[in-house]
Amino acid sequence: ETAVFQTPNYHVTQVGNEVSFNCKQTLGHDTMYWYKQDSKKLLKIMFSYNNKQLIVNETVPRRFSPQSSDKAHLNLRIKSVEPEDSAVYLCASSYKFSAETLYFGSGTRLTVL
Amino acid sequence: SQLAEENSWALSVHEGESVTVNCSYKTSITALQWYRQKSGKGPAQLILIRSNEREKRNGRLRATLDTSSQSSSLSITATRCEDTAVYFCATAGTGGYKVVFGSGTRLLVSP
């Protein structure tokens, strides 16, 4: 049963455009994450939030900015996309900060032309 | 570098056979996680095995953990076509605030 919802499923855009992805979890979790998955299926953590506060900010380009309005929502904005941003962006949540189990959404596939 | 790493990039078996995916990790852990990702979906946790456990089962799945060699394995018995997926091992980093995934093992189960 899906409990982490991501929109859109797919997005195709041109280099230099701005895009935003949305994520909502209905599990009542305190912690949410953004992961980037490349074409080789490699999963890299980008950000994690705990109760709307940024906790983990991996080395990602400054054009990426996460936004959290409440602990159930975590969005991702990319200003001026680059071709290397083409990937699947996966949102996840966990019960608490210890992150023993992550629950993932189905991802947003971004293609930058 | 990855904190956890599967030892095989891809495996292929026929339905009904058993298969084992191996994982090695580089840091002390409180738990090791196994995930499966099917095409078009996000990863889903299969088994969480804690550092004080040596083995854990979940139906046809069996995970083992050897903290002395810093390795883990996930075995699937009586494989089915729907087991076709990418299998990841994962560990929590220092402080447990982020989960780091291995590069995954692609398993193909054919009829």
mmCIF file of C-alpha atoms in Angstrom:
data_model
loop_
_atom_site.group_PDB
_atom_site.id
_atom_site.type_symbol
_atom_site.label_atom_id
_atom_site.label_comp_id
_atom_site.label_asym_id
_atom_site.label_seq_id
_atom_site.Cartn_x
_atom_site.Cartn_y
_atom_site.Cartn_z
ATOM 1 C CA GLU A 1 0.000 0.000 0.000
ATOM 2 C CA THR A 2 1.477 3.319 -1.125
ATOM 3 C CA ALA A 3 2.001 5.777 1.682
ATOM 4 C CA VAL A 4 4.631 8.056 0.154
ATOM 5 C CA PHE A 5 3.264 9.952 -2.805
ATOM 6 C CA GLN A 6 5.367 11.737 -5.374
ATOM 7 C CA THR A 7 4.288 14.008 -8.185
ATOM 8 C CA PRO A 8 4.829 14.167 -11.057
ATOM 9 C CA ASN A 9 5.806 10.660 -12.176
ATOM 10 C CA TYR A 10 7.742 12.008 -15.150
ATOM 11 C CA HIS A 11 9.018 15.388 -16.219
ATOM 12 C CA VAL A 12 10.817 16.378 -19.411
ATOM 13 C CA THR A 13 12.352 19.810 -19.609
ATOM 14 C CA GLN A 14 15.005 21.868 -21.310
ATOM 15 C CA VAL A 15 18.395 22.866 -19.934
ATOM 16 C CA GLY A 16 18.142 26.009 -17.841
ATOM 17 C CA ASN A 17 14.508 25.594 -16.788
ATOM 18 C CA GLU A 18 13.285 25.383 -13.199
ATOM 19 C CA VAL A 19 11.443 22.292 -11.956
ATOM 20 C CA SER A 20 9.731 21.330 -8.716
ATOM 21 C CA PHE A 21 8.857 17.920 -7.368
ATOM 22 C CA ASN A 22 6.416 17.198 -4.579
ATOM 23 C CA CYS A 23 6.369 14.517 -1.925
ATOM 24 C CA LYS A 24 3.806 13.722 0.745
ATOM 25 C CA GLN A 25 3.784 10.918 3.300
ATOM 26 C CA THR A 26 0.747 9.714 5.205
ATOM 27 C CA LEU A 27 2.618 7.529 7.677
ATOM 28 C CA GLY A 28 2.960 10.140 10.402
ATOM 29 C CA HIS A 29 6.750 9.955 10.171
ATOM 30 C CA ASP A 30 9.021 12.713 11.431
ATOM 31 C CA THR A 31 11.862 12.306 8.943
ATOM 32 C CA MET A 32 11.868 12.646 5.173
ATOM 33 C CA TYR A 33 14.585 12.273 2.548
ATOM 34 C CA TRP A 34 15.445 12.954 -1.051
ATOM 35 C CA TYR A 35 17.581 10.444 -2.918
ATOM 36 C CA LYS A 36 18.880 10.653 -6.475
ATOM 37 C CA GLN A 37 19.076 7.443 -8.496
ATOM 38 C CA ASP A 38 21.143 7.498 -11.664
ATOM 39 C CA SER A 39 20.844 5.330 -14.759
ATOM 40 C CA LYS A 40 23.031 2.662 -13.134
ATOM 41 C CA LYS A 41 20.608 2.449 -10.201
ATOM 42 C CA LEU A 42 23.078 4.056 -7.821
ATOM 43 C CA LEU A 43 21.201 5.687 -4.933
ATOM 44 C CA LYS A 44 22.688 8.813 -3.398
ATOM 45 C CA ILE A 45 21.198 10.681 -0.481
ATOM 46 C CA MET A 46 20.741 14.378 -1.124
ATOM 47 C CA PHE A 47 18.848 15.776 1.859
ATOM 48 C CA SER A 48 17.088 14.681 4.993
ATOM 49 C CA TYR A 49 14.647 16.632 7.117
ATOM 50 C CA ASN A 50 13.508 15.962 10.646
ATOM 51 C CA ASN A 51 10.361 17.776 11.736
ATOM 52 C CA LYS A 52 10.754 20.396 8.995
ATOM 53 C CA GLN A 53 14.400 21.011 9.854
ATOM 54 C CA LEU A 54 17.223 20.279 7.443
ATOM 55 C CA ILE A 55 19.525 17.703 9.032
ATOM 56 C CA VAL A 56 21.550 16.241 6.185
ATOM 57 C CA ASN A 57 22.697 18.246 3.210
ATOM 58 C CA GLU A 58 25.039 16.193 1.082
ATOM 59 C CA THR A 59 27.320 17.764 -1.466
ATOM 60 C CA VAL A 60 24.790 18.702 -4.095
ATOM 61 C CA PRO A 61 24.882 21.692 -6.453
ATOM 62 C CA ARG A 62 23.370 24.863 -5.035
ATOM 63 C CA ARG A 63 20.679 24.829 -7.715
ATOM 64 C CA PHE A 64 18.971 22.100 -5.663
ATOM 65 C CA SER A 65 16.857 23.347 -2.772
ATOM 66 C CA PRO A 66 14.523 21.301 -0.572
ATOM 67 C CA GLN A 67 11.436 22.847 0.985
ATOM 68 C CA SER A 68 9.338 21.520 3.844
ATOM 69 C CA SER A 69 6.066 23.134 4.919
ATOM 70 C CA ASP A 70 5.299 20.508 7.548
ATOM 71 C CA LYS A 71 6.663 17.126 8.524
ATOM 72 C CA ALA A 72 4.421 15.344 6.016
ATOM 73 C CA HIS A 73 5.622 17.276 2.980
ATOM 74 C CA LEU A 74 9.041 17.635 1.405
ATOM 75 C CA ASN A 75 9.472 19.249 -1.987
ATOM 76 C CA LEU A 76 12.525 19.618 -4.173
ATOM 77 C CA ARG A 77 13.208 22.540 -6.439
ATOM 78 C CA ILE A 78 15.928 22.613 -9.086
ATOM 79 C CA LYS A 79 16.790 25.988 -10.523
ATOM 80 C CA SER A 80 18.315 25.983 -13.986
ATOM 81 C CA VAL A 81 18.526 22.246 -14.630
ATOM 82 C CA GLU A 82 21.577 20.678 -16.257
ATOM 83 C CA PRO A 83 21.789 17.507 -18.387
ATOM 84 C CA GLU A 84 23.451 15.636 -15.503
ATOM 85 C CA ASP A 85 20.323 16.221 -13.416
ATOM 86 C CA SER A 86 18.535 13.604 -15.504
ATOM 87 C CA ALA A 87 17.738 10.857 -13.001
ATOM 88 C CA VAL A 88 15.011 9.419 -10.841
ATOM 89 C CA TYR A 89 14.400 11.416 -7.675
ATOM 90 C CA LEU A 90 13.108 9.295 -4.831
ATOM 91 C CA CYS A 91 11.431 10.612 -1.724
ATOM 92 C CA ALA A 92 11.408 8.539 1.452
ATOM 93 C CA SER A 93 10.306 8.787 5.047
ATOM 94 C CA SER A 94 11.181 7.068 8.303
ATOM 95 C CA TYR A 95 9.585 6.877 11.715
ATOM 96 C CA LYS A 96 12.376 8.690 13.440
ATOM 97 C CA PHE A 97 15.859 9.936 12.850
ATOM 98 C CA SER A 98 17.496 6.579 13.413
ATOM 99 C CA ALA A 99 16.301 5.606 9.927
ATOM 100 C CA GLU A 100 15.972 1.871 10.524
ATOM 101 C CA THR A 101 13.389 1.510 7.790
ATOM 102 C CA LEU A 102 12.866 3.852 4.879
ATOM 103 C CA TYR A 103 9.579 3.967 3.013
ATOM 104 C CA PHE A 104 9.992 5.150 -0.557
ATOM 105 C CA GLY A 105 7.699 6.704 -3.088
ATOM 106 C CA SER A 106 7.750 5.531 -6.691
ATOM 107 C CA GLY A 107 9.970 8.394 -7.790
ATOM 108 C CA THR A 108 9.941 11.225 -10.287
ATOM 109 C CA ARG A 109 11.881 10.571 -13.479
ATOM 110 C CA LEU A 110 13.476 13.781 -14.763
ATOM 111 C CA THR A 111 14.782 14.041 -18.310
ATOM 112 C CA VAL A 112 16.732 17.145 -19.243
ATOM 113 C CA LEU A 113 17.070 17.733 -22.980
ATOM 114 C CA SER B 1 33.140 5.445 -1.219
ATOM 115 C CA GLN B 2 30.136 3.307 -0.417
ATOM 116 C CA LEU B 3 29.677 2.186 3.181
ATOM 117 C CA ALA B 4 27.992 -0.980 1.949
ATOM 118 C CA GLU B 5 28.541 -2.848 -1.281
ATOM 119 C CA GLU B 6 26.995 -5.881 -2.932
ATOM 120 C CA ASN B 7 29.499 -8.310 -4.389
ATOM 121 C CA SER B 8 27.743 -9.086 -7.661
ATOM 122 C CA TRP B 9 26.461 -6.659 -10.260
ATOM 123 C CA ALA B 10 24.021 -9.146 -11.762
ATOM 124 C CA LEU B 11 22.736 -12.666 -11.202
ATOM 125 C CA SER B 12 20.498 -14.839 -13.327
ATOM 126 C CA VAL B 13 18.604 -17.937 -12.214
ATOM 127 C CA HIS B 14 15.689 -20.048 -13.341
ATOM 128 C CA GLU B 15 12.417 -20.196 -11.463
ATOM 129 C CA GLY B 16 12.551 -22.550 -8.525
ATOM 130 C CA GLU B 17 16.291 -22.219 -7.992
ATOM 131 C CA SER B 18 17.884 -20.591 -4.968
ATOM 132 C CA VAL B 19 20.111 -17.548 -5.127
ATOM 133 C CA THR B 20 22.284 -15.610 -2.702
ATOM 134 C CA VAL B 21 23.261 -11.957 -2.829
ATOM 135 C CA ASN B 22 26.281 -10.963 -0.784
ATOM 136 C CA CYS B 23 27.155 -7.644 0.770
ATOM 137 C CA SER B 24 30.193 -6.250 2.534
ATOM 138 C CA TYR B 25 30.284 -3.096 4.607
ATOM 139 C CA LYS B 26 32.998 -0.845 5.963
ATOM 140 C CA THR B 27 31.780 0.639 9.204
ATOM 141 C CA SER B 28 30.482 -0.593 12.535
ATOM 142 C CA ILE B 29 26.729 -0.876 12.368
ATOM 143 C CA THR B 30 23.709 -1.247 14.593
ATOM 144 C CA ALA B 31 21.744 -2.869 11.790
ATOM 145 C CA LEU B 32 21.949 -3.815 8.135
ATOM 146 C CA GLN B 33 19.002 -3.455 5.806
ATOM 147 C CA TRP B 34 18.082 -5.331 2.650
ATOM 148 C CA TYR B 35 15.855 -3.661 0.077
ATOM 149 C CA ARG B 36 14.320 -4.755 -3.192
ATOM 150 C CA GLN B 37 13.451 -2.397 -6.015
ATOM 151 C CA LYS B 38 11.165 -3.525 -8.792
ATOM 152 C CA SER B 39 10.990 -1.739 -12.099
ATOM 153 C CA GLY B 40 9.254 1.630 -11.836
ATOM 154 C CA LYS B 41 8.986 1.504 -8.055
ATOM 155 C CA GLY B 42 10.976 2.754 -5.107
ATOM 156 C CA PRO B 43 12.996 0.361 -2.947
ATOM 157 C CA ALA B 44 11.082 -1.587 -0.314
ATOM 158 C CA GLN B 45 12.706 -3.049 2.772
ATOM 159 C CA LEU B 46 12.780 -6.836 2.918
ATOM 160 C CA ILE B 47 14.695 -7.524 6.100
ATOM 161 C CA LEU B 48 16.339 -5.523 8.853
ATOM 162 C CA ILE B 49 18.974 -7.518 10.716
ATOM 163 C CA ARG B 50 20.495 -6.030 13.852
ATOM 164 C CA SER B 51 24.139 -6.336 14.859
ATOM 165 C CA ASN B 52 23.292 -8.769 17.661
ATOM 166 C CA GLU B 53 21.469 -11.106 15.257
ATOM 167 C CA ARG B 54 23.147 -13.722 13.080
ATOM 168 C CA GLU B 55 20.184 -14.726 10.960
ATOM 169 C CA LYS B 56 16.718 -13.475 10.147
ATOM 170 C CA ARG B 57 13.995 -14.938 7.982
ATOM 171 C CA ASN B 58 11.038 -13.518 6.118
ATOM 172 C CA GLY B 59 9.148 -16.187 4.195
ATOM 173 C CA ARG B 60 11.427 -17.394 1.372
ATOM 174 C CA LEU B 61 14.071 -14.848 2.342
ATOM 175 C CA ARG B 62 16.925 -15.440 4.765
ATOM 176 C CA ALA B 63 19.485 -12.843 5.769
ATOM 177 C CA THR B 64 22.682 -13.502 7.647
ATOM 178 C CA LEU B 65 25.060 -11.097 9.301
ATOM 179 C CA ASP B 66 28.700 -11.663 10.225
ATOM 180 C CA THR B 67 29.994 -8.644 12.109
ATOM 181 C CA SER B 68 33.503 -10.081 12.387
ATOM 182 C CA SER B 69 33.941 -10.142 8.595
ATOM 183 C CA GLN B 70 31.580 -7.198 8.079
ATOM 184 C CA SER B 71 29.491 -9.094 5.608
ATOM 185 C CA SER B 72 25.881 -10.058 5.059
ATOM 186 C CA SER B 73 23.991 -12.279 2.678
ATOM 187 C CA LEU B 74 20.428 -12.463 1.438
ATOM 188 C CA SER B 75 19.216 -15.829 0.197
ATOM 189 C CA ILE B 76 16.039 -16.413 -1.746
ATOM 190 C CA THR B 77 14.724 -19.942 -2.041
ATOM 191 C CA ALA B 78 12.241 -21.232 -4.632
ATOM 192 C CA THR B 79 12.655 -18.098 -6.734
ATOM 193 C CA ARG B 80 9.768 -16.768 -8.802
ATOM 194 C CA CYS B 81 9.716 -14.512 -11.849
ATOM 195 C CA GLU B 82 8.348 -11.737 -9.644
ATOM 196 C CA ASP B 83 11.581 -11.815 -7.628
ATOM 197 C CA THR B 84 13.216 -10.130 -10.630
ATOM 198 C CA ALA B 85 14.448 -6.838 -9.200
ATOM 199 C CA VAL B 86 17.479 -4.941 -7.973
ATOM 200 C CA TYR B 87 18.547 -5.906 -4.454
ATOM 201 C CA PHE B 88 20.361 -3.439 -2.237
ATOM 202 C CA CYS B 89 22.031 -3.724 1.100
ATOM 203 C CA ALA B 90 22.150 -0.553 3.144
ATOM 204 C CA THR B 91 23.602 0.724 6.376
ATOM 205 C CA ALA B 92 23.032 3.801 8.475
ATOM 206 C CA GLY B 93 25.914 6.220 8.641
ATOM 207 C CA THR B 94 27.450 7.752 11.733
ATOM 208 C CA GLY B 95 24.733 8.835 14.124
ATOM 209 C CA GLY B 96 22.186 6.867 12.155
ATOM 210 C CA TYR B 97 20.884 9.948 10.398
ATOM 211 C CA LYS B 98 21.244 8.719 6.847
ATOM 212 C CA VAL B 99 20.984 5.379 5.096
ATOM 213 C CA VAL B 100 23.650 4.628 2.523
ATOM 214 C CA PHE B 101 22.922 2.064 -0.166
ATOM 215 C CA GLY B 102 25.207 -0.292 -2.023
ATOM 216 C CA SER B 103 25.221 -0.202 -5.808
ATOM 217 C CA GLY B 104 22.746 -3.067 -6.042
ATOM 218 C CA THR B 105 22.610 -6.548 -7.514
ATOM 219 C CA ARG B 106 20.333 -7.065 -10.490
ATOM 220 C CA LEU B 107 18.553 -10.396 -10.223
ATOM 221 C CA LEU B 108 16.808 -11.907 -13.210
ATOM 222 C CA VAL B 109 14.565 -14.895 -12.610
ATOM 223 C CA SER B 110 13.500 -16.530 -15.853
ATOM 224 C CA PRO B 111 10.833 -19.187 -16.409
#
